[in-house]
Coordinates of C-alpha atoms in Angstrom, one line a residue:
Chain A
X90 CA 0.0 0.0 0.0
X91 CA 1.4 3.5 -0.9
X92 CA 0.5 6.5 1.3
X93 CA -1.2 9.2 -0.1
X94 CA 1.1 12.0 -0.4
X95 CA -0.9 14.4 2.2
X96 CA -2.0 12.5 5.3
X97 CA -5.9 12.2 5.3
X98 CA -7.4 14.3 7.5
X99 CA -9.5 12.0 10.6
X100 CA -13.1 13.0 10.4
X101 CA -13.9 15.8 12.9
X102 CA -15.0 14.7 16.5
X103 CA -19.2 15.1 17.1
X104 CA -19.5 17.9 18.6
X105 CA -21.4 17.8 22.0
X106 CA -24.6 18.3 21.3
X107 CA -27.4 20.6 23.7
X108 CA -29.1 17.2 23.9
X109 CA -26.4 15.7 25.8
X110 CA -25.1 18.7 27.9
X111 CA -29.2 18.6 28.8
X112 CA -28.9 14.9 29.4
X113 CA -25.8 15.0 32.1
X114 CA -26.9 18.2 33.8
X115 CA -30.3 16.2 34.5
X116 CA -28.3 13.2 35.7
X117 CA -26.6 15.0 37.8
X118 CA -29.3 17.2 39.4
X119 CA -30.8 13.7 39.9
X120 CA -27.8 12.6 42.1
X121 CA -27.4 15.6 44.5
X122 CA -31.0 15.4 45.0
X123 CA -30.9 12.1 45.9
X124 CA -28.0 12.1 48.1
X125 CA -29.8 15.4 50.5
X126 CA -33.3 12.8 50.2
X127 CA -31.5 10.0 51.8
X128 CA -29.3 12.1 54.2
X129 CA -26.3 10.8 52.8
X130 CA -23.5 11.4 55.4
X131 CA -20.0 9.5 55.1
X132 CA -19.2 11.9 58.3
X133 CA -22.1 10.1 60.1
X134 CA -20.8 6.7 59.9
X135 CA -17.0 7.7 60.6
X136 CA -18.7 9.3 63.8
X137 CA -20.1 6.3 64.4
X138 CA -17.7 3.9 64.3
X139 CA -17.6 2.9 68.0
X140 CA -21.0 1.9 67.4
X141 CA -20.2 -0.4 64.7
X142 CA -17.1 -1.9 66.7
X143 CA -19.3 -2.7 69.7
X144 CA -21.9 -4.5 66.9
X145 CA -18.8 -6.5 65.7
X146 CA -17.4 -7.3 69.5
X147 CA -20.8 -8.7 70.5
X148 CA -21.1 -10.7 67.0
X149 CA -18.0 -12.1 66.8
X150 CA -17.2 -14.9 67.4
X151 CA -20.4 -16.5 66.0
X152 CA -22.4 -19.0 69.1
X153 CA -21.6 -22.4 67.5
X154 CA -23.4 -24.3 69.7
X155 CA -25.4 -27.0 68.4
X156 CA -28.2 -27.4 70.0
X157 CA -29.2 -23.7 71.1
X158 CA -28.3 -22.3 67.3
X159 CA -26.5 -24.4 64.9
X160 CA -29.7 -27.0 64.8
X161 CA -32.3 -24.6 64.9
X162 CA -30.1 -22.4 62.2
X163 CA -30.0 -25.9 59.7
X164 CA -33.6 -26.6 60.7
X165 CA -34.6 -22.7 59.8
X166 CA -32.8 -23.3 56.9
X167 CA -34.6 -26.3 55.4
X168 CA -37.9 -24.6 56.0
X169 CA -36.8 -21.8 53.7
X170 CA -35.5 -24.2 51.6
X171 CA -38.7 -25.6 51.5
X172 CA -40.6 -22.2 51.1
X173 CA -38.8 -21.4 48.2
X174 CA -39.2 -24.9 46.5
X175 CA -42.9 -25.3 47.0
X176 CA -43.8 -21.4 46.3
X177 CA -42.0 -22.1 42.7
X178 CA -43.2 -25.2 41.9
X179 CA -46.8 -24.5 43.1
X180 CA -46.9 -21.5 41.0
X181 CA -46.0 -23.5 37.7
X182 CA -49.7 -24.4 36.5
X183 CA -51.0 -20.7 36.8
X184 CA -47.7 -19.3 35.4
X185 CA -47.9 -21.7 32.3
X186 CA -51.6 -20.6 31.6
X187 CA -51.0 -17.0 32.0
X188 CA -48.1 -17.1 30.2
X189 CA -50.1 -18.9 26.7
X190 CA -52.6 -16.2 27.3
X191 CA -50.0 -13.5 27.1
X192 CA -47.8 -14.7 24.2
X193 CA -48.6 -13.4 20.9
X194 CA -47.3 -16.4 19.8
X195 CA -50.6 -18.2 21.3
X196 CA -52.8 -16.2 21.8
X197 CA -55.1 -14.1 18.2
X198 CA -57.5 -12.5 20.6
X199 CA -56.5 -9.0 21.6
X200 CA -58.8 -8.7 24.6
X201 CA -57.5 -12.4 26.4
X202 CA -53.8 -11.4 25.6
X203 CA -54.2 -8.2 27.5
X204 CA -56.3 -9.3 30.3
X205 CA -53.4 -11.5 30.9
X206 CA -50.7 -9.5 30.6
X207 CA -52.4 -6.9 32.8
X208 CA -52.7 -9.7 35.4
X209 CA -49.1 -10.5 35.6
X210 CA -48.2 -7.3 35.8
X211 CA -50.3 -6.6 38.9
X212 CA -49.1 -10.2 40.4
X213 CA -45.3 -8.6 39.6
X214 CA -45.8 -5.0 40.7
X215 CA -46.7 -6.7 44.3
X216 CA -43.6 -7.4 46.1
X217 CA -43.4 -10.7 47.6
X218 CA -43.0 -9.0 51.1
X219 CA -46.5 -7.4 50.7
X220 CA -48.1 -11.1 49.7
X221 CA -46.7 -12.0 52.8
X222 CA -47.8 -9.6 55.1
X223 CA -51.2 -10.0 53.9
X224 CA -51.1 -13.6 53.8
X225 CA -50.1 -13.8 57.8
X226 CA -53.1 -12.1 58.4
X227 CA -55.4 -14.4 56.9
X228 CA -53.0 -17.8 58.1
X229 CA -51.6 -16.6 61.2
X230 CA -47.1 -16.5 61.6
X231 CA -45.6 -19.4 59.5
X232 CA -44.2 -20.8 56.6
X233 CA -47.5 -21.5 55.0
X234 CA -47.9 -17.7 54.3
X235 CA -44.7 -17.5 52.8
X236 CA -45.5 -20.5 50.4
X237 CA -48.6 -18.6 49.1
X238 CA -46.9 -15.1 49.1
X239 CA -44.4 -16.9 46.6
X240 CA -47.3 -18.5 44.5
X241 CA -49.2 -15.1 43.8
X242 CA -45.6 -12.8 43.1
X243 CA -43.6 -15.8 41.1
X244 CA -46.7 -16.6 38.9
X245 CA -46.3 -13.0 37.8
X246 CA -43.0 -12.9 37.2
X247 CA -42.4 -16.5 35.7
X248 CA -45.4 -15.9 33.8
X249 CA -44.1 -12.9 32.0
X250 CA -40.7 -14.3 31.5
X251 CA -41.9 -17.8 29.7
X252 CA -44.3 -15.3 27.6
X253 CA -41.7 -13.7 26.5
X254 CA -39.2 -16.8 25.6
X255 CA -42.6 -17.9 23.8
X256 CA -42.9 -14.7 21.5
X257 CA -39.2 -15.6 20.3
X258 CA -39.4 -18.7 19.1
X259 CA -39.2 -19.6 14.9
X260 CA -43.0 -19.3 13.9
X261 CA -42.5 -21.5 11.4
X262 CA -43.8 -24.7 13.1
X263 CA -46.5 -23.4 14.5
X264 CA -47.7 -22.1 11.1
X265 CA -47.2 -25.6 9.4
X266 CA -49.7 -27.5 12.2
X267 CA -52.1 -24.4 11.8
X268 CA -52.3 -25.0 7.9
X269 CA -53.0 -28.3 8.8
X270 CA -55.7 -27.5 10.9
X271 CA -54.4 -28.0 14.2
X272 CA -56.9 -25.7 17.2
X273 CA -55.0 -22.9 19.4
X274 CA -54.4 -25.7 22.2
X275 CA -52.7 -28.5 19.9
X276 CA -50.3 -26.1 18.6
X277 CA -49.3 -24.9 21.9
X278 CA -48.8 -28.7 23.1
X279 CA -47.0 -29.3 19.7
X280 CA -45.0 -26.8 18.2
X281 CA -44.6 -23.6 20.8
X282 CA -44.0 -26.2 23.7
X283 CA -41.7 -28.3 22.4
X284 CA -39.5 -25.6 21.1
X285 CA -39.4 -23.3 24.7
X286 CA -38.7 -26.4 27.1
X287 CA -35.2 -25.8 27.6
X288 CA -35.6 -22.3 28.1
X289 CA -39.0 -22.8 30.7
X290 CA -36.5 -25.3 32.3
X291 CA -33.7 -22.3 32.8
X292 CA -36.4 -19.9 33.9
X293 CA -37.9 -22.3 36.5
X294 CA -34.0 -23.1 38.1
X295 CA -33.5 -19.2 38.0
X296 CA -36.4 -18.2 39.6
X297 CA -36.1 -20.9 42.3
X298 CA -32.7 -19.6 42.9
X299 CA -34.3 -16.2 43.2
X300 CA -36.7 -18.0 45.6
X301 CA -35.2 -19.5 48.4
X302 CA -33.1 -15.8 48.7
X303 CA -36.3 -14.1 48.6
X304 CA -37.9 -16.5 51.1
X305 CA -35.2 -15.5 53.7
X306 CA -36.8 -11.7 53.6
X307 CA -40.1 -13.3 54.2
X308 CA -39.0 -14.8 57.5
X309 CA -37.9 -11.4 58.5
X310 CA -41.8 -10.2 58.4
X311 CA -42.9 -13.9 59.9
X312 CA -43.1 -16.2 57.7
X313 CA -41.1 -18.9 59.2
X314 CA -37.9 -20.0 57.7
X315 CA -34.3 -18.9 58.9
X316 CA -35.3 -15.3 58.4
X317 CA -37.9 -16.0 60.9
X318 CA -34.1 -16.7 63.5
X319 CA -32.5 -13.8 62.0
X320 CA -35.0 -11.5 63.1
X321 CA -35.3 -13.3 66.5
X322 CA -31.8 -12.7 67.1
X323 CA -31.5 -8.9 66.7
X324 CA -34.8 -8.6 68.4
X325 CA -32.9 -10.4 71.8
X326 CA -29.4 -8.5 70.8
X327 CA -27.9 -11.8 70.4
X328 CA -25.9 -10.9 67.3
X329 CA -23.4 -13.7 67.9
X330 CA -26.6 -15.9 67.0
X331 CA -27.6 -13.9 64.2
X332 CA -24.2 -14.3 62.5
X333 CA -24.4 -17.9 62.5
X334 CA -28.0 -17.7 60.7
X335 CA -25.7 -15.8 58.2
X336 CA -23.2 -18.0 57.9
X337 CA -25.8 -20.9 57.2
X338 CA -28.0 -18.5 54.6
X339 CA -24.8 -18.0 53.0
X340 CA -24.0 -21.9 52.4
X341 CA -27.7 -22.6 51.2
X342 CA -27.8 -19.4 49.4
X343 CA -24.2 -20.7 47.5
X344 CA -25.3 -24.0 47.2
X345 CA -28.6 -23.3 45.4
X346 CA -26.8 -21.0 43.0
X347 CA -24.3 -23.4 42.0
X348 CA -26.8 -26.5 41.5
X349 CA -29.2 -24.4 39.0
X350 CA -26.0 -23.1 37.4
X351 CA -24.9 -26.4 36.9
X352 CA -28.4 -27.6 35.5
X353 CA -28.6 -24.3 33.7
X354 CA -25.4 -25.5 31.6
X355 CA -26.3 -29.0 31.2
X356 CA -29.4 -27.7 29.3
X357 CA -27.0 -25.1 27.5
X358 CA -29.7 -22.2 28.4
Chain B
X48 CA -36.1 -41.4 -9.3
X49 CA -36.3 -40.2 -12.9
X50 CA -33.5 -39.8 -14.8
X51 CA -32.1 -36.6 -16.0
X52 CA -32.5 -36.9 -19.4
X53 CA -36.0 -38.8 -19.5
X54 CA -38.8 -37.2 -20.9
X55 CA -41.1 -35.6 -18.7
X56 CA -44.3 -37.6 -17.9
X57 CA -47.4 -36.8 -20.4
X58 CA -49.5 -33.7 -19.1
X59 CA -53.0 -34.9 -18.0
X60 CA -55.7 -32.6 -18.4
X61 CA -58.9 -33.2 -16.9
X62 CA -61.6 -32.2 -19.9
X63 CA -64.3 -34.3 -18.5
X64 CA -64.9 -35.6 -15.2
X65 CA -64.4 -33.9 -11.7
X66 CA -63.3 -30.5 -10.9
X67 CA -60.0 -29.3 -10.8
X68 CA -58.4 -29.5 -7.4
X69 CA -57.4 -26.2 -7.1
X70 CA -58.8 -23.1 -8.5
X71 CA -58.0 -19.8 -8.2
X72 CA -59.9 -16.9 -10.3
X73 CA -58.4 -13.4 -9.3
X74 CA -56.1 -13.4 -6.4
X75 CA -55.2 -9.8 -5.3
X76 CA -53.1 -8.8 -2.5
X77 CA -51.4 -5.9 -1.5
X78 CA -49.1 -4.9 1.2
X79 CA -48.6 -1.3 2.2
X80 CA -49.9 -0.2 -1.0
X81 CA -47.3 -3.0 -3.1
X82 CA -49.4 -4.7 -5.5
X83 CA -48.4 -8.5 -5.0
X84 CA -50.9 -10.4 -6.5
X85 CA -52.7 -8.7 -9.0
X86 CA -55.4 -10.5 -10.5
X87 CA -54.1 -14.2 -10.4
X88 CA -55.7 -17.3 -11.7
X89 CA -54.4 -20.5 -11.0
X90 CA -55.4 -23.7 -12.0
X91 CA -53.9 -27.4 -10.2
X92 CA -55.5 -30.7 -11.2
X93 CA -55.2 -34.1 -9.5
X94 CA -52.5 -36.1 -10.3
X95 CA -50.6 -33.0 -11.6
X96 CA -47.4 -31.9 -10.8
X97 CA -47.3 -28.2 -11.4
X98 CA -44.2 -25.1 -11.6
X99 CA -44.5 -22.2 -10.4
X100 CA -41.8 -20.0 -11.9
X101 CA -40.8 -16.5 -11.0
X102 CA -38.3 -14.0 -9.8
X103 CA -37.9 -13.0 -6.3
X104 CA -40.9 -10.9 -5.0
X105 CA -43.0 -12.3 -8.0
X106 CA -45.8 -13.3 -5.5
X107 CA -45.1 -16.8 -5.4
X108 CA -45.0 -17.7 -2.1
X109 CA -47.6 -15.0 -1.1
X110 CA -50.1 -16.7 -3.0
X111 CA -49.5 -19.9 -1.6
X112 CA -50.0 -18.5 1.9
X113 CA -52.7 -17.3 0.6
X114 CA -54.1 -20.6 -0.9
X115 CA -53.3 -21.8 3.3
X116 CA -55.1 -19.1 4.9
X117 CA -51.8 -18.2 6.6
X118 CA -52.5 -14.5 4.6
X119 CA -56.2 -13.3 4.0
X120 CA -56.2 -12.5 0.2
X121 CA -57.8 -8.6 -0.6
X122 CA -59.8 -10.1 -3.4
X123 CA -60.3 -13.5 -5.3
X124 CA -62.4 -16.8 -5.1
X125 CA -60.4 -20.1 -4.6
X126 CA -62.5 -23.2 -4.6
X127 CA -61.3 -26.2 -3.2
X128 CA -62.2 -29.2 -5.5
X129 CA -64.9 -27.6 -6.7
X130 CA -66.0 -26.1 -3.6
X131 CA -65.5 -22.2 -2.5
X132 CA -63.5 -21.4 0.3
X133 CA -64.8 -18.5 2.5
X134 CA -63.2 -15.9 3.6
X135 CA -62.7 -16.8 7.2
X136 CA -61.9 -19.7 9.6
X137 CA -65.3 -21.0 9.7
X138 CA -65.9 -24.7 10.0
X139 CA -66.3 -25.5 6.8
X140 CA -63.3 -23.3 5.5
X141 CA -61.0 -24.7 7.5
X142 CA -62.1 -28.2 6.4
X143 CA -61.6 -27.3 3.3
X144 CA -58.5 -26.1 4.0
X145 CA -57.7 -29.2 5.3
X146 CA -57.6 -30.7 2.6
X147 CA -54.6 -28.5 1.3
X148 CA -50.9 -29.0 3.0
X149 CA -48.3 -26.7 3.1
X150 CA -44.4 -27.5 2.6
X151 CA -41.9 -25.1 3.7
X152 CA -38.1 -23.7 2.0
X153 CA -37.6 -23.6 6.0
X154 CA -39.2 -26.8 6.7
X155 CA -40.6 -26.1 10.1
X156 CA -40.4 -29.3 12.0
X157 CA -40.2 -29.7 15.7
X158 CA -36.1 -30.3 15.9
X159 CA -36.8 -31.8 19.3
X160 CA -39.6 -33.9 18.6
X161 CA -38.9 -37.4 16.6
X162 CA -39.7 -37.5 12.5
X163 CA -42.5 -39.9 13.8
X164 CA -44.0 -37.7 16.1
X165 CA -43.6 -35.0 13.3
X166 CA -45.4 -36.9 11.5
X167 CA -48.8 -37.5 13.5
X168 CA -48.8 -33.7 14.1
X169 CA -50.0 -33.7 10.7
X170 CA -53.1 -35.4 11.4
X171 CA -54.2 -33.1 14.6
X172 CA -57.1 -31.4 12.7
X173 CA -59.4 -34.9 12.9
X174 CA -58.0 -35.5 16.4
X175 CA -59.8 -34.9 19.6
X176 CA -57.9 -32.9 22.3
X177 CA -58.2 -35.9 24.7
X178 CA -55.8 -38.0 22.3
X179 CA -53.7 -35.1 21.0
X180 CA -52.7 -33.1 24.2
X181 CA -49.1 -35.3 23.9
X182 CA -47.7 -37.6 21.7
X183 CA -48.1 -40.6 24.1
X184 CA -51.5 -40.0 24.0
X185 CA -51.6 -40.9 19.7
X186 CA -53.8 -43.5 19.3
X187 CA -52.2 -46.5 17.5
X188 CA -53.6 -46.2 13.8
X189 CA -52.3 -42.6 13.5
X190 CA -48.6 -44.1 14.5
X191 CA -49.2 -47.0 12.0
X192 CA -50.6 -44.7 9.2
X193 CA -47.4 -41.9 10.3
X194 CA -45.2 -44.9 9.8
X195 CA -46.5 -46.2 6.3
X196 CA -46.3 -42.5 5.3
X197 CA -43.1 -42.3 6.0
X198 CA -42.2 -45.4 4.3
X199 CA -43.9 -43.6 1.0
X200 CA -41.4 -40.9 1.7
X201 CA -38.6 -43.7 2.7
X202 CA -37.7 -42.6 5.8
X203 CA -39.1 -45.1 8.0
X204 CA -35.7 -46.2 9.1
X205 CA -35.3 -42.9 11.1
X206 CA -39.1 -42.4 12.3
X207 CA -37.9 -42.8 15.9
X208 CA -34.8 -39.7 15.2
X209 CA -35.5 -36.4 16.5
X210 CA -35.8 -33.9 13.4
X211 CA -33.2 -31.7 14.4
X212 CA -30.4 -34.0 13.6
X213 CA -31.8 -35.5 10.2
X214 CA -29.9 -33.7 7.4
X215 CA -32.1 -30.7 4.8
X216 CA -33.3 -33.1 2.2
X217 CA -34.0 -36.0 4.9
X218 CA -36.4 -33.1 7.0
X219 CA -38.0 -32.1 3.9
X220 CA -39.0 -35.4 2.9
X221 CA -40.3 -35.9 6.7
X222 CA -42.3 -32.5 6.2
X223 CA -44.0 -34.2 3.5
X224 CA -44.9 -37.0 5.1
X225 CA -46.5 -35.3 7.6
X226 CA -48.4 -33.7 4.4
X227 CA -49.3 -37.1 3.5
X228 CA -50.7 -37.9 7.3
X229 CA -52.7 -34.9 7.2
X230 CA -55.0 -37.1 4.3
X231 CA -54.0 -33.7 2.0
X232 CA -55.4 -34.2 -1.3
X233 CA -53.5 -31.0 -2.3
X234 CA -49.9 -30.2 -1.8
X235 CA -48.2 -26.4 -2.0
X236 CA -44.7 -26.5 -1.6
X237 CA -42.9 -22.8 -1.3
X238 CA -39.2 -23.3 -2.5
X239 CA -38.9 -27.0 -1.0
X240 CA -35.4 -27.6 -2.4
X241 CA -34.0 -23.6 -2.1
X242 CA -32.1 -24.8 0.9
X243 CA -30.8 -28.0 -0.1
X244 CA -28.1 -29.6 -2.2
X245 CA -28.7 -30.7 -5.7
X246 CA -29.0 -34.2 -5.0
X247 CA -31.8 -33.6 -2.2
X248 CA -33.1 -31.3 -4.1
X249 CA -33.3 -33.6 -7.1
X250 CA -34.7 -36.7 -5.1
X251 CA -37.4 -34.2 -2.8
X252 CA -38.8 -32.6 -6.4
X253 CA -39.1 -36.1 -8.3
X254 CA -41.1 -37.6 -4.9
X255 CA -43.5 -34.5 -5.4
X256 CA -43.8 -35.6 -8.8
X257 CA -44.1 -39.3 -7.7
X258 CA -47.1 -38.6 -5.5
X259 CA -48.5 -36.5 -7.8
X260 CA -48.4 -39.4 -10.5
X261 CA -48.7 -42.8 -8.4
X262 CA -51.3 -40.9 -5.6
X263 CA -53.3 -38.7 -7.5
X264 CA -52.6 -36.0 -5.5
X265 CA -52.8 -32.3 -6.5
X266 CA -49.0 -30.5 -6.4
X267 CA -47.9 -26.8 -7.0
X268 CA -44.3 -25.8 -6.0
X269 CA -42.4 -23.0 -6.3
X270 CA -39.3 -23.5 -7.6
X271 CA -36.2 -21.7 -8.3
X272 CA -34.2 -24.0 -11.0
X273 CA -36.0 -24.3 -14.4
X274 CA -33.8 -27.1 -15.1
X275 CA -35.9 -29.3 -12.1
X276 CA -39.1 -27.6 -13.2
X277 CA -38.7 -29.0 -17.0
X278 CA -37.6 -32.2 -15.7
X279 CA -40.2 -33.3 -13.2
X280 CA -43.1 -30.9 -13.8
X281 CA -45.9 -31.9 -15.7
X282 CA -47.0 -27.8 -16.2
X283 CA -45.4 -24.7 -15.7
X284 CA -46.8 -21.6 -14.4
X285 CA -44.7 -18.2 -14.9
X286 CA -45.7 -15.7 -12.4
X287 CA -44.4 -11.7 -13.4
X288 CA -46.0 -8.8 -10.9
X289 CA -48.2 -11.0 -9.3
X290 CA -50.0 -12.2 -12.9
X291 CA -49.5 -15.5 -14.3
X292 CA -47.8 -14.6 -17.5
X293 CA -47.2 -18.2 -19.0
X294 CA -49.0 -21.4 -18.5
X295 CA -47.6 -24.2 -20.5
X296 CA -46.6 -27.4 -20.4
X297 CA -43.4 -27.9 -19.1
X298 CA -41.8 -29.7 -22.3
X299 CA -42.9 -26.5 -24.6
X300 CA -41.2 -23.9 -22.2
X301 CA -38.6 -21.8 -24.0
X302 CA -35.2 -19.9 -23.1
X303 CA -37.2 -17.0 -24.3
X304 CA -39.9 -17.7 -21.7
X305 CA -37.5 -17.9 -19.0
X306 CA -36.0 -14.8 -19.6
X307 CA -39.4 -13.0 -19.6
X308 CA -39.5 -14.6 -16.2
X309 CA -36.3 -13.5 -14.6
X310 CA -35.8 -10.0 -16.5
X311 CA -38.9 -9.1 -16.9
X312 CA -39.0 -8.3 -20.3
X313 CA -39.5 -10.8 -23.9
X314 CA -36.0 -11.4 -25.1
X315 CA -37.2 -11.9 -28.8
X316 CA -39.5 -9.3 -30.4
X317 CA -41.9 -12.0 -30.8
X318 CA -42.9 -13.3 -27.5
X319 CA -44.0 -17.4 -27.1
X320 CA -46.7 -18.0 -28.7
X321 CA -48.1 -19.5 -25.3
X322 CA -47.0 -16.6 -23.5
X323 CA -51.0 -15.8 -22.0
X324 CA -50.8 -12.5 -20.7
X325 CA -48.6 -10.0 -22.0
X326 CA -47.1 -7.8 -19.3
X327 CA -44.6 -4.7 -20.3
X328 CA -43.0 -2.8 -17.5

């Protein structure tokens, strides 16, 4: 390659536009406002440090013992284990129904698509935390409420997501059983199905994941489980107690991460 | 599998006697103001195997879609052997319809599901829900009459394979067994060999021509090599603008006609005599 005798000129920068001078002042009016609306104050927590130390004497080291807190702690721990497993899995059959009802994919009627979608987005919007509270006024402190408060808020949110793997699969299939005559419900079981079980699969492992962490937070507003400990223990000040809780949260928390991972990879979703 | 330089089989025109399978008397359709179809009539007979020629964005595969009810046509009447299809999905439109199967360039079988199971989905327009929710719930005689029809295609060595990992041609010739199971008296391929190799492509056009002659059935693809079309075809249909400009059979079809196809224009002053329409840019 020869070089051109006069070097080429580089095209000119873009110049910065009022758009994005607009942009970044907003961002950062949005910032300073928000760090006078929380009372941001690094000076605060230097100040406060002795508090903090006398928080880390009393926690550390953790109360191993096994059968004031170590047993309880794995026994707390199984229930949210259980909370989590059993407020995913129950909310499976509504999730899938919704979800057919809010794919495009599935669903030719305007009105039933939207009705559903407006449904799971109500079932979302509702934190899980909220379902619960409400729930342990109808069953009374306990697991049970934070089984159902799963149900309602991961039918929204599982719903949604297997909608949406459902609107991106290759219509083609579903178009050669309809030209064959095939009704709304057989080409659901046989074409969309078919082609978004590894992906339902990935979703489900996710949000059980998300699940049993979530459940942990319900504990802390009653509904049984190792949050139900946690809470127990800073209520009586006994934060070498809590820390062991933690330290058990943390295994179960790890170890239900890495087993969906795993599966996740084995189905190469 | 007929060989290359065999003369195509003898066209057979139904004077007397039952009504063509297919017919289509002014097809229109139009998106965003694009004329595709304008004003197409299409004729497909039992135990034909018919061409449709034509560049890309002729309206070839529009009006098969069409013809499927995958696309609602703006105007036209298509009758059904003999018998008008409505407009809509009523009852006795979609029977109808039934009675027409669709083969794809793409294919579109479920990769996960086995060519068997493929298969039976053809037939789930007769089947209840209670015996179609899941394969396992097929009854018997649709997996015996799956099976025979994809002997007819010869694939039953690799019924129990899932789709996915069956090579083009082998998919294809699944696809229309699955046409067969769904008791189609009519067959509409779009571009069933654009995606394979020549030999696929040669042995998945002469089985369409095969059925056509041995079953009686009804075929109209859309192909993209005029060589396979003169071969195998029995008629040729050249489709310029959304018209059908030519309608021959395929032994008469000229170089000249061809190019009137693909470039849009005659290439001799004096176009083919059988040239039906005459369409100037």
């Amino acid at each position: 390659m020869k070089s051109p005798a006069t070097p080429l000129a580089p095209p000119r920068r873009r110049p910065i536009t009022t758009a994005t001078a607009a942009v970044t002042v907003v961002v950062v009016a949005a910032h300073v406002l928000a760090w006078h609306g929380t009372e941001f104050s690094p000076a605060a927590l230097v100040q406060g440090w002795r508090g903090m130390a006398d928080f880390l004497g009393q926690a550390l080291p953790p109360d191993l013992s096994w059968t004031e807190v170590l047993l309880p702690s794995f026994q707390g721990a199984l229930v949210t284990l259980a909370i989590g497993l059993l407020g995913t899995t129950l909310s499976v059959p509504a999730a899938l129904v919704l979800a057919l009802l809010a794919a495009r994919t599935t669903t030719r009627n305007r009105w039933v698509y939207q009705a559903a979608r407006s449904i799971l987005s109500f079932l979302r919007a509702v934190p899980d935390v909220v379902f619960a509270l409400i729930f342990v006024t109808a069953v009374g402190l306990g697991p049970f409420a934070g089984v159902l408060a799963l149900i309602f808020h991961n039918t929204g949110v599982m719903g949604k997501l297997w909608a949406e793997a459902m609107e991106e699969i290759d219509l083609g299939p579903r178009d050669a059983l309809r030209v064959g005559g095939a009704s709304g419900v057989q080409v659901a079981a046989h074409a969309v199905l078919p082609a978004v079980i590894p992906q339902f699969v990935g979703l489900l492992l996710y949000r059980f994941d998300v699940n049993v962490r979530s459940s942990l937070v319900l504990g802390l507003v009653g509904a049984g489980g190792i949050g139900f400990l946690v809470n127990q223990s800073i209520k009586l000040f006994r934060f070498d107690e809590m820390v062991t809780h933690l330290l058990v949260v943390m295994v179960l928390v790890v170890a239900v991460d890495q087993l969906s991972a795993q599966i996740r990879r084995r189905l190469g979703v | 599998m007929t060989p290359a330089d065999a003369p195509p089989p003898p066209l057979r025109t139904a004077v007397t006697g039952p009504p063509a399978a297919l017919v289509v008397r002014g097809l229109t359709k139009s998106f965003d103001g694009r004329t595709v179809l304008d004003d197409l009539d299409l004729r497909v007979e039992s135990g034909q195997f018919l061409a449709l020629l034509g560049a890309n964005g002729c309206g070839k595969s529009t009006a098969l879609r069409c013809l499927v009810g995958l696309e609602t046509p703006d105007a036209g009447a298509i009758a059904v052997h003999g018998r008008t299809l409505g407009s809509g999905h009523d009852a006795e439109s979609n029977r109808l319809r039934q009675q027409t199967a669709m083969v794809f360039q793409q294919i579109h079988l479920v990769r996960r599901r086995s060519a068997l199971d493929n298969v039976c989905a053809g037939a789930l327009g007769r089947l209840p829900l209670r015996r179609s929710l899941a394969p396992i719930l097929f009854p018997r005689e649709l997996r015996e009459e799956a099976m025979a029809c994809l002997d007819r295609v010869g694939m039953a060595d690799r019924a129990a394979e899932p789709a996915g990992r069956l090579s083009g041609g082998q998919q294809q010739r699944v696809a229309i067994a699955r046409a067969l199971c769904q008791r189609a008296r009519i067959i509409l391929a779009d571009e069933p060999v654009s995606a394979l190799d020549p030999a696929a492509a040669e042995q998945v056009v002469s089985l369409l021509a095969d059925l056509a002659h041995e079953e009686g059935l009804a075929v109209a693809a859309v192909l993209h090599q005029p060589a396979l079309a003169r071969r195998h075809a029995d008629r040729v249909v050249g489709l310029l603008h959304g018209r059908a400009v030519i309608d021959a059979p395929a032994s008469e079809i000229t170089e000249a006609d061809l190019d009137t196809l693909y470039a849009g224009r005659p290439a001799s002053p004096a176009p083919a005599s059988h040239v039906v329409h005459q369409e100037h840019r």
